[in-house]
């Protein structure tokens, strides 16, 4: 019996087939539609539903709404810059009167409006609603946050509280803008930087803020994405009542460790570099191996046109194993 699978097309592929750049995929509605149109033939060949056009993935709307500066290079991912220059700035943090007034948020909303005129079914989103508490604190302060938890725990807690409260208020504001609200249901938190904190610090600096964010999101099922957790951190997933853990590209955890030590359901992923470097046969064997660890789901994506035969092979085995599971 095999696991479910998830598959998608990456922004890198859209840029390649659309002959556009990253900046255009964030801010030019016509370029976005052009790239997604060229994706339709590939989707048909792979027998998957063509995705609805949307802006490139963007993790930083929340910190942008707080005033953080973010650069959008033409040939790469957005680059955020810390908002907090010194410890004293933490005491000066305050939520904006209008979370949607920041210039970058306005620019994103304008692009979304233009895109919806071309494709009315485009989802009402300009990016992630939030990042996890530790990740948000690091985005706001930089790597100095990891010293702050030792040097000034009181200020660290103040920053983490601000990170969670402002994340919830940004999420509520942008959802309200689209005629929606925070509702009960399964909710996920992406907190990749949490694993940099040692297990000894987790009970004080991580778990209370995960709990606070899940509660504010009205989570009926708790999903966690974190890529730097180690085996010693896994016990905390039970404490914070995580239902599904997504390690994604976690360099410290693998299927074998998770199958033996993870206290909740988990997912696994075939990484882009594995698709780049392995043959079709090797990828099929890898998928079967990962399925043997009994994950909730195995994910993979297509990043390059040249990998089409490999993706076909992966989808074939994924469908066969998922069918066996039904």
GROMACS .gro file of C-alpha atoms in nm:
model
  326
    1UNK     CA    1   0.000   0.000   0.000
    2UNK     CA    2   0.139   0.338  -0.095
    3UNK     CA    3   0.099   0.699   0.014
    4UNK     CA    4  -0.081   0.988  -0.146
    5UNK     CA    5   0.129   1.214  -0.366
    6UNK     CA    6   0.141   1.585  -0.441
    7UNK     CA    7   0.278   1.736  -0.760
    8UNK     CA    8   0.316   2.088  -0.891
    9UNK     CA    9   0.497   2.313  -1.137
   10UNK     CA   10   0.764   2.545  -0.998
   11UNK     CA   11   0.811   2.913  -1.068
   12UNK     CA   12   1.144   2.823  -1.230
   13UNK     CA   13   0.961   2.619  -1.494
   14UNK     CA   14   0.717   2.903  -1.562
   15UNK     CA   15   1.007   3.140  -1.614
   16UNK     CA   16   1.177   2.897  -1.852
   17UNK     CA   17   0.877   2.818  -2.073
   18UNK     CA   18   0.733   3.170  -2.058
   19UNK     CA   19   1.068   3.330  -2.141
   20UNK     CA   20   1.014   3.580  -1.859
   21UNK     CA   21   1.202   3.667  -1.540
   22UNK     CA   22   1.121   3.644  -1.170
   23UNK     CA   23   1.025   4.010  -1.142
   24UNK     CA   24   0.770   3.970  -1.420
   25UNK     CA   25   0.622   3.664  -1.252
   26UNK     CA   26   0.564   3.876  -0.944
   27UNK     CA   27   0.433   4.198  -1.098
   28UNK     CA   28   0.332   4.170  -1.466
   29UNK     CA   29  -0.013   4.018  -1.517
   30UNK     CA   30   0.021   3.964  -1.892
   31UNK     CA   31   0.357   3.789  -1.850
   32UNK     CA   32   0.209   3.563  -1.582
   33UNK     CA   33  -0.082   3.461  -1.805
   34UNK     CA   34   0.155   3.403  -2.097
   35UNK     CA   35   0.367   3.162  -1.893
   36UNK     CA   36   0.068   2.969  -1.762
   37UNK     CA   37  -0.076   2.939  -2.113
   38UNK     CA   38   0.243   2.763  -2.222
   39UNK     CA   39   0.208   2.532  -1.924
   40UNK     CA   40  -0.121   2.389  -2.050
   41UNK     CA   41   0.035   2.155  -2.308
   42UNK     CA   42   0.277   2.017  -2.049
   43UNK     CA   43  -0.005   1.962  -1.801
   44UNK     CA   44  -0.207   1.780  -2.067
   45UNK     CA   45   0.087   1.555  -2.152
   46UNK     CA   46   0.131   1.471  -1.785
   47UNK     CA   47  -0.246   1.422  -1.742
   48UNK     CA   48  -0.271   1.678  -1.463
   49UNK     CA   49  -0.506   1.972  -1.430
   50UNK     CA   50  -0.350   2.298  -1.557
   51UNK     CA   51  -0.297   2.532  -1.261
   52UNK     CA   52  -0.480   2.864  -1.250
   53UNK     CA   53  -0.247   3.162  -1.315
   54UNK     CA   54  -0.120   3.337  -1.004
   55UNK     CA   55   0.172   3.553  -0.900
   56UNK     CA   56   0.503   3.392  -0.807
   57UNK     CA   57   0.526   3.244  -0.461
   58UNK     CA   58   0.596   3.513  -0.203
   59UNK     CA   59   0.673   3.444   0.163
   60UNK     CA   60   0.701   3.798   0.299
   61UNK     CA   61   0.372   3.995   0.280
   62UNK     CA   62   0.343   4.008   0.660
   63UNK     CA   63   0.685   4.163   0.720
   64UNK     CA   64   0.633   4.389   0.416
   65UNK     CA   65   0.316   4.518   0.580
   66UNK     CA   66   0.527   4.611   0.884
   67UNK     CA   67   0.766   4.815   0.670
   68UNK     CA   68   1.046   4.567   0.594
   69UNK     CA   69   1.233   4.638   0.271
   70UNK     CA   70   1.230   4.359   0.013
   71UNK     CA   71   1.418   4.357  -0.315
   72UNK     CA   72   1.296   4.171  -0.624
   73UNK     CA   73   1.591   4.085  -0.850
   74UNK     CA   74   1.504   3.993  -1.207
   75UNK     CA   75   1.693   3.665  -1.190
   76UNK     CA   76   1.621   3.537  -0.839
   77UNK     CA   77   1.403   3.507  -0.533
   78UNK     CA   78   1.291   3.811  -0.330
   79UNK     CA   79   1.545   3.925  -0.070
   80UNK     CA   80   1.418   4.070   0.261
   81UNK     CA   81   1.622   4.305   0.479
   82UNK     CA   82   1.593   4.326   0.861
   83UNK     CA   83   1.370   4.598   0.999
   84UNK     CA   84   1.524   4.595   1.349
   85UNK     CA   85   1.871   4.751   1.359
   86UNK     CA   86   1.937   4.720   1.734
   87UNK     CA   87   1.776   4.581   2.050
   88UNK     CA   88   1.622   4.919   2.137
   89UNK     CA   89   1.416   4.903   1.817
   90UNK     CA   90   1.218   4.611   1.962
   91UNK     CA   91   1.057   4.849   2.214
   92UNK     CA   92   0.954   5.078   1.928
   93UNK     CA   93   0.775   4.808   1.728
   94UNK     CA   94   0.410   4.881   1.667
   95UNK     CA   95   0.147   4.748   1.437
   96UNK     CA   96   0.048   4.967   1.142
   97UNK     CA   97  -0.286   5.143   1.144
   98UNK     CA   98  -0.357   4.981   0.807
   99UNK     CA   99  -0.171   4.661   0.721
  100UNK     CA  100  -0.250   4.708   0.354
  101UNK     CA  101  -0.106   5.058   0.321
  102UNK     CA  102   0.259   4.954   0.271
  103UNK     CA  103   0.373   5.034  -0.087
  104UNK     CA  104   0.471   4.675  -0.164
  105UNK     CA  105   0.135   4.542  -0.043
  106UNK     CA  106  -0.041   4.800  -0.260
  107UNK     CA  107   0.173   4.699  -0.558
  108UNK     CA  108   0.091   4.331  -0.503
  109UNK     CA  109  -0.280   4.406  -0.474
  110UNK     CA  110  -0.267   4.611  -0.794
  111UNK     CA  111  -0.102   4.322  -0.979
  112UNK     CA  112  -0.364   4.083  -0.843
  113UNK     CA  113  -0.642   4.314  -0.964
  114UNK     CA  114  -0.488   4.327  -1.312
  115UNK     CA  115  -0.447   3.950  -1.315
  116UNK     CA  116  -0.808   3.890  -1.210
  117UNK     CA  117  -0.927   4.105  -1.501
  118UNK     CA  118  -0.749   3.859  -1.733
  119UNK     CA  119  -0.825   3.544  -1.531
  120UNK     CA  120  -1.122   3.593  -1.295
  121UNK     CA  121  -1.056   3.259  -1.122
  122UNK     CA  122  -0.714   3.371  -1.001
  123UNK     CA  123  -0.705   3.296  -0.625
  124UNK     CA  124  -0.735   3.585  -0.381
  125UNK     CA  125  -0.381   3.581  -0.251
  126UNK     CA  126  -0.068   3.793  -0.274
  127UNK     CA  127   0.151   3.541  -0.090
  128UNK     CA  128   0.183   3.362   0.244
  129UNK     CA  129  -0.038   3.497   0.521
  130UNK     CA  130   0.247   3.455   0.772
  131UNK     CA  131   0.572   3.280   0.855
  132UNK     CA  132   0.626   3.098   1.184
  133UNK     CA  133   0.725   3.296   1.497
  134UNK     CA  134   1.099   3.217   1.493
  135UNK     CA  135   1.129   3.274   1.119
  136UNK     CA  136   0.944   3.605   1.148
  137UNK     CA  137   1.168   3.717   1.434
  138UNK     CA  138   1.477   3.635   1.226
  139UNK     CA  139   1.337   3.811   0.920
  140UNK     CA  140   1.270   4.121   1.129
  141UNK     CA  141   1.601   4.122   1.320
  142UNK     CA  142   1.845   3.908   1.124
  143UNK     CA  143   2.073   3.641   1.269
  144UNK     CA  144   2.123   3.851   1.583
  145UNK     CA  145   1.795   3.707   1.709
  146UNK     CA  146   1.973   3.381   1.790
  147UNK     CA  147   2.202   3.572   2.027
  148UNK     CA  148   1.911   3.767   2.172
  149UNK     CA  149   1.754   3.456   2.328
  150UNK     CA  150   2.070   3.422   2.541
  151UNK     CA  151   2.164   3.787   2.593
  152UNK     CA  152   1.819   3.933   2.657
  153UNK     CA  153   1.542   3.670   2.687
  154UNK     CA  154   1.288   3.935   2.786
  155UNK     CA  155   1.336   4.122   2.458
  156UNK     CA  156   1.330   3.793   2.266
  157UNK     CA  157   0.989   3.713   2.413
  158UNK     CA  158   0.866   4.063   2.334
  159UNK     CA  159   0.970   4.024   1.970
  160UNK     CA  160   0.813   3.679   1.941
  161UNK     CA  161   0.486   3.804   2.088
  162UNK     CA  162   0.486   4.089   1.838
  163UNK     CA  163   0.562   3.843   1.556
  164UNK     CA  164   0.260   3.627   1.639
  165UNK     CA  165   0.012   3.906   1.716
  166UNK     CA  166   0.101   4.105   1.406
  167UNK     CA  167   0.090   3.790   1.189
  168UNK     CA  168  -0.262   3.715   1.306
  169UNK     CA  169  -0.374   4.074   1.255
  170UNK     CA  170  -0.219   4.091   0.907
  171UNK     CA  171  -0.384   3.761   0.814
  172UNK     CA  172  -0.722   3.881   0.939
  173UNK     CA  173  -0.687   4.215   0.757
  174UNK     CA  174  -0.593   4.070   0.417
  175UNK     CA  175  -0.860   3.801   0.444
  176UNK     CA  176  -1.119   4.066   0.532
  177UNK     CA  177  -1.006   4.262   0.225
  178UNK     CA  178  -1.108   3.962   0.015
  179UNK     CA  179  -1.437   3.920   0.200
  180UNK     CA  180  -1.310   3.631   0.411
  181UNK     CA  181  -1.198   3.575   0.768
  182UNK     CA  182  -0.996   3.338   0.985
  183UNK     CA  183  -1.212   3.028   1.012
  184UNK     CA  184  -1.185   2.696   1.189
  185UNK     CA  185  -1.006   2.429   0.988
  186UNK     CA  186  -0.670   2.259   0.928
  187UNK     CA  187  -0.389   2.518   0.945
  188UNK     CA  188  -0.018   2.501   0.874
  189UNK     CA  189   0.277   2.699   1.007
  190UNK     CA  190   0.603   2.732   0.808
  191UNK     CA  191   0.887   2.791   1.056
  192UNK     CA  192   1.213   2.686   0.893
  193UNK     CA  193   1.444   2.874   1.133
  194UNK     CA  194   1.297   2.714   1.446
  195UNK     CA  195   1.538   2.421   1.424
  196UNK     CA  196   1.837   2.650   1.474
  197UNK     CA  197   1.731   2.682   1.837
  198UNK     CA  198   1.853   2.393   2.050
  199UNK     CA  199   1.604   2.149   2.205
  200UNK     CA  200   1.687   2.305   2.544
  201UNK     CA  201   1.535   2.635   2.426
  202UNK     CA  202   1.225   2.494   2.258
  203UNK     CA  203   0.991   2.481   2.556
  204UNK     CA  204   1.052   2.848   2.633
  205UNK     CA  205   1.098   3.015   2.296
  206UNK     CA  206   0.915   2.800   2.039
  207UNK     CA  207   0.626   2.594   2.171
  208UNK     CA  208   0.430   2.877   2.340
  209UNK     CA  209   0.437   3.083   2.021
  210UNK     CA  210   0.343   2.794   1.794
  211UNK     CA  211   0.050   2.729   2.027
  212UNK     CA  212  -0.052   3.093   2.026
  213UNK     CA  213  -0.044   3.110   1.647
  214UNK     CA  214  -0.238   2.786   1.598
  215UNK     CA  215  -0.499   2.900   1.849
  216UNK     CA  216  -0.530   3.240   1.680
  217UNK     CA  217  -0.572   3.067   1.344
  218UNK     CA  218  -0.851   2.848   1.489
  219UNK     CA  219  -0.667   2.535   1.382
  220UNK     CA  220  -0.868   2.214   1.410
  221UNK     CA  221  -0.571   2.018   1.272
  222UNK     CA  222  -0.213   2.132   1.310
  223UNK     CA  223   0.034   2.105   1.024
  224UNK     CA  224   0.399   2.214   1.060
  225UNK     CA  225   0.661   2.278   0.793
  226UNK     CA  226   1.014   2.314   0.930
  227UNK     CA  227   1.336   2.226   0.749
  228UNK     CA  228   1.602   2.244   1.021
  229UNK     CA  229   1.463   2.028   1.298
  230UNK     CA  230   1.679   1.744   1.426
  231UNK     CA  231   1.590   1.409   1.575
  232UNK     CA  232   1.612   1.560   1.924
  233UNK     CA  233   1.338   1.810   1.835
  234UNK     CA  234   1.082   1.550   1.727
  235UNK     CA  235   0.949   1.487   2.076
  236UNK     CA  236   0.818   1.843   2.085
  237UNK     CA  237   0.579   1.773   1.797
  238UNK     CA  238   0.370   1.565   2.034
  239UNK     CA  239   0.379   1.833   2.303
  240UNK     CA  240   0.243   2.096   2.068
  241UNK     CA  241  -0.011   1.852   1.920
  242UNK     CA  242   0.115   1.855   1.562
  243UNK     CA  243  -0.095   1.631   1.339
  244UNK     CA  244   0.122   1.634   1.025
  245UNK     CA  245   0.491   1.727   1.001
  246UNK     CA  246   0.649   1.834   0.671
  247UNK     CA  247   1.033   1.827   0.690
  248UNK     CA  248   1.062   1.912   0.318
  249UNK     CA  249   1.437   1.954   0.254
  250UNK     CA  250   1.546   1.896   0.616
  251UNK     CA  251   1.913   1.795   0.604
  252UNK     CA  252   1.903   1.630   0.947
  253UNK     CA  253   1.598   1.407   0.905
  254UNK     CA  254   1.516   1.131   0.658
  255UNK     CA  255   1.246   0.873   0.606
  256UNK     CA  256   1.413   0.614   0.820
  257UNK     CA  257   1.446   0.845   1.122
  258UNK     CA  258   1.094   0.980   1.082
  259UNK     CA  259   0.938   0.636   1.048
  260UNK     CA  260   1.093   0.538   1.382
  261UNK     CA  261   1.092   0.863   1.581
  262UNK     CA  262   0.824   1.101   1.451
  263UNK     CA  263   0.527   1.103   1.691
  264UNK     CA  264   0.280   1.215   1.425
  265UNK     CA  265   0.204   1.168   1.057
  266UNK     CA  266   0.472   1.307   0.826
  267UNK     CA  267   0.536   1.381   0.461
  268UNK     CA  268   0.843   1.322   0.244
  269UNK     CA  269   0.970   1.493  -0.068
  270UNK     CA  270   1.179   1.408  -0.371
  271UNK     CA  271   1.411   1.706  -0.396
  272UNK     CA  272   1.475   1.904  -0.713
  273UNK     CA  273   1.844   1.809  -0.715
  274UNK     CA  274   1.748   1.443  -0.700
  275UNK     CA  275   1.529   1.487  -1.006
  276UNK     CA  276   1.813   1.673  -1.180
  277UNK     CA  277   2.080   1.412  -1.103
  278UNK     CA  278   1.909   1.073  -1.093
  279UNK     CA  279   1.790   0.865  -1.388
  280UNK     CA  280   1.427   0.773  -1.443
  281UNK     CA  281   1.491   0.426  -1.303
  282UNK     CA  282   1.674   0.562  -0.998
  283UNK     CA  283   1.392   0.806  -0.927
  284UNK     CA  284   1.135   0.528  -0.941
  285UNK     CA  285   1.339   0.322  -0.695
  286UNK     CA  286   1.374   0.626  -0.469
  287UNK     CA  287   0.998   0.684  -0.473
  288UNK     CA  288   0.931   0.321  -0.380
  289UNK     CA  289   1.189   0.345  -0.101
  290UNK     CA  290   1.028   0.659   0.040
  291UNK     CA  291   0.684   0.498   0.019
  292UNK     CA  292   0.818   0.216   0.236
  293UNK     CA  293   0.857   0.458   0.526
  294UNK     CA  294   0.477   0.505   0.529
  295UNK     CA  295   0.458   0.884   0.488
  296UNK     CA  296   0.125   1.062   0.468
  297UNK     CA  297   0.226   1.198   0.128
  298UNK     CA  298   0.525   1.219  -0.108
  299UNK     CA  299   0.572   1.548  -0.290
  300UNK     CA  300   0.770   1.645  -0.598
  301UNK     CA  301   0.762   1.920  -0.858
  302UNK     CA  302   0.879   1.997  -1.210
  303UNK     CA  303   1.139   2.273  -1.235
  304UNK     CA  304   1.290   2.220  -1.582
  305UNK     CA  305   1.142   2.128  -1.918
  306UNK     CA  306   1.422   1.879  -1.978
  307UNK     CA  307   1.296   1.670  -1.684
  308UNK     CA  308   0.960   1.592  -1.847
  309UNK     CA  309   1.037   1.218  -1.902
  310UNK     CA  310   1.147   1.181  -1.540
  311UNK     CA  311   0.834   1.352  -1.412
  312UNK     CA  312   0.620   1.122  -1.628
  313UNK     CA  313   0.789   0.822  -1.471
  314UNK     CA  314   0.745   0.958  -1.118
  315UNK     CA  315   0.377   1.036  -1.176
  316UNK     CA  316   0.322   0.686  -1.312
  317UNK     CA  317   0.461   0.512  -1.002
  318UNK     CA  318   0.300   0.766  -0.768
  319UNK     CA  319  -0.043   0.700  -0.921
  320UNK     CA  320   0.003   0.326  -0.910
  321UNK     CA  321   0.102   0.325  -0.543
  322UNK     CA  322  -0.168   0.573  -0.443
  323UNK     CA  323  -0.428   0.358  -0.621
  324UNK     CA  324  -0.311   0.060  -0.417
  325UNK     CA  325  -0.372   0.270  -0.105
  326UNK     CA  326  -0.732   0.357  -0.193
   0.00000   0.00000   0.00000
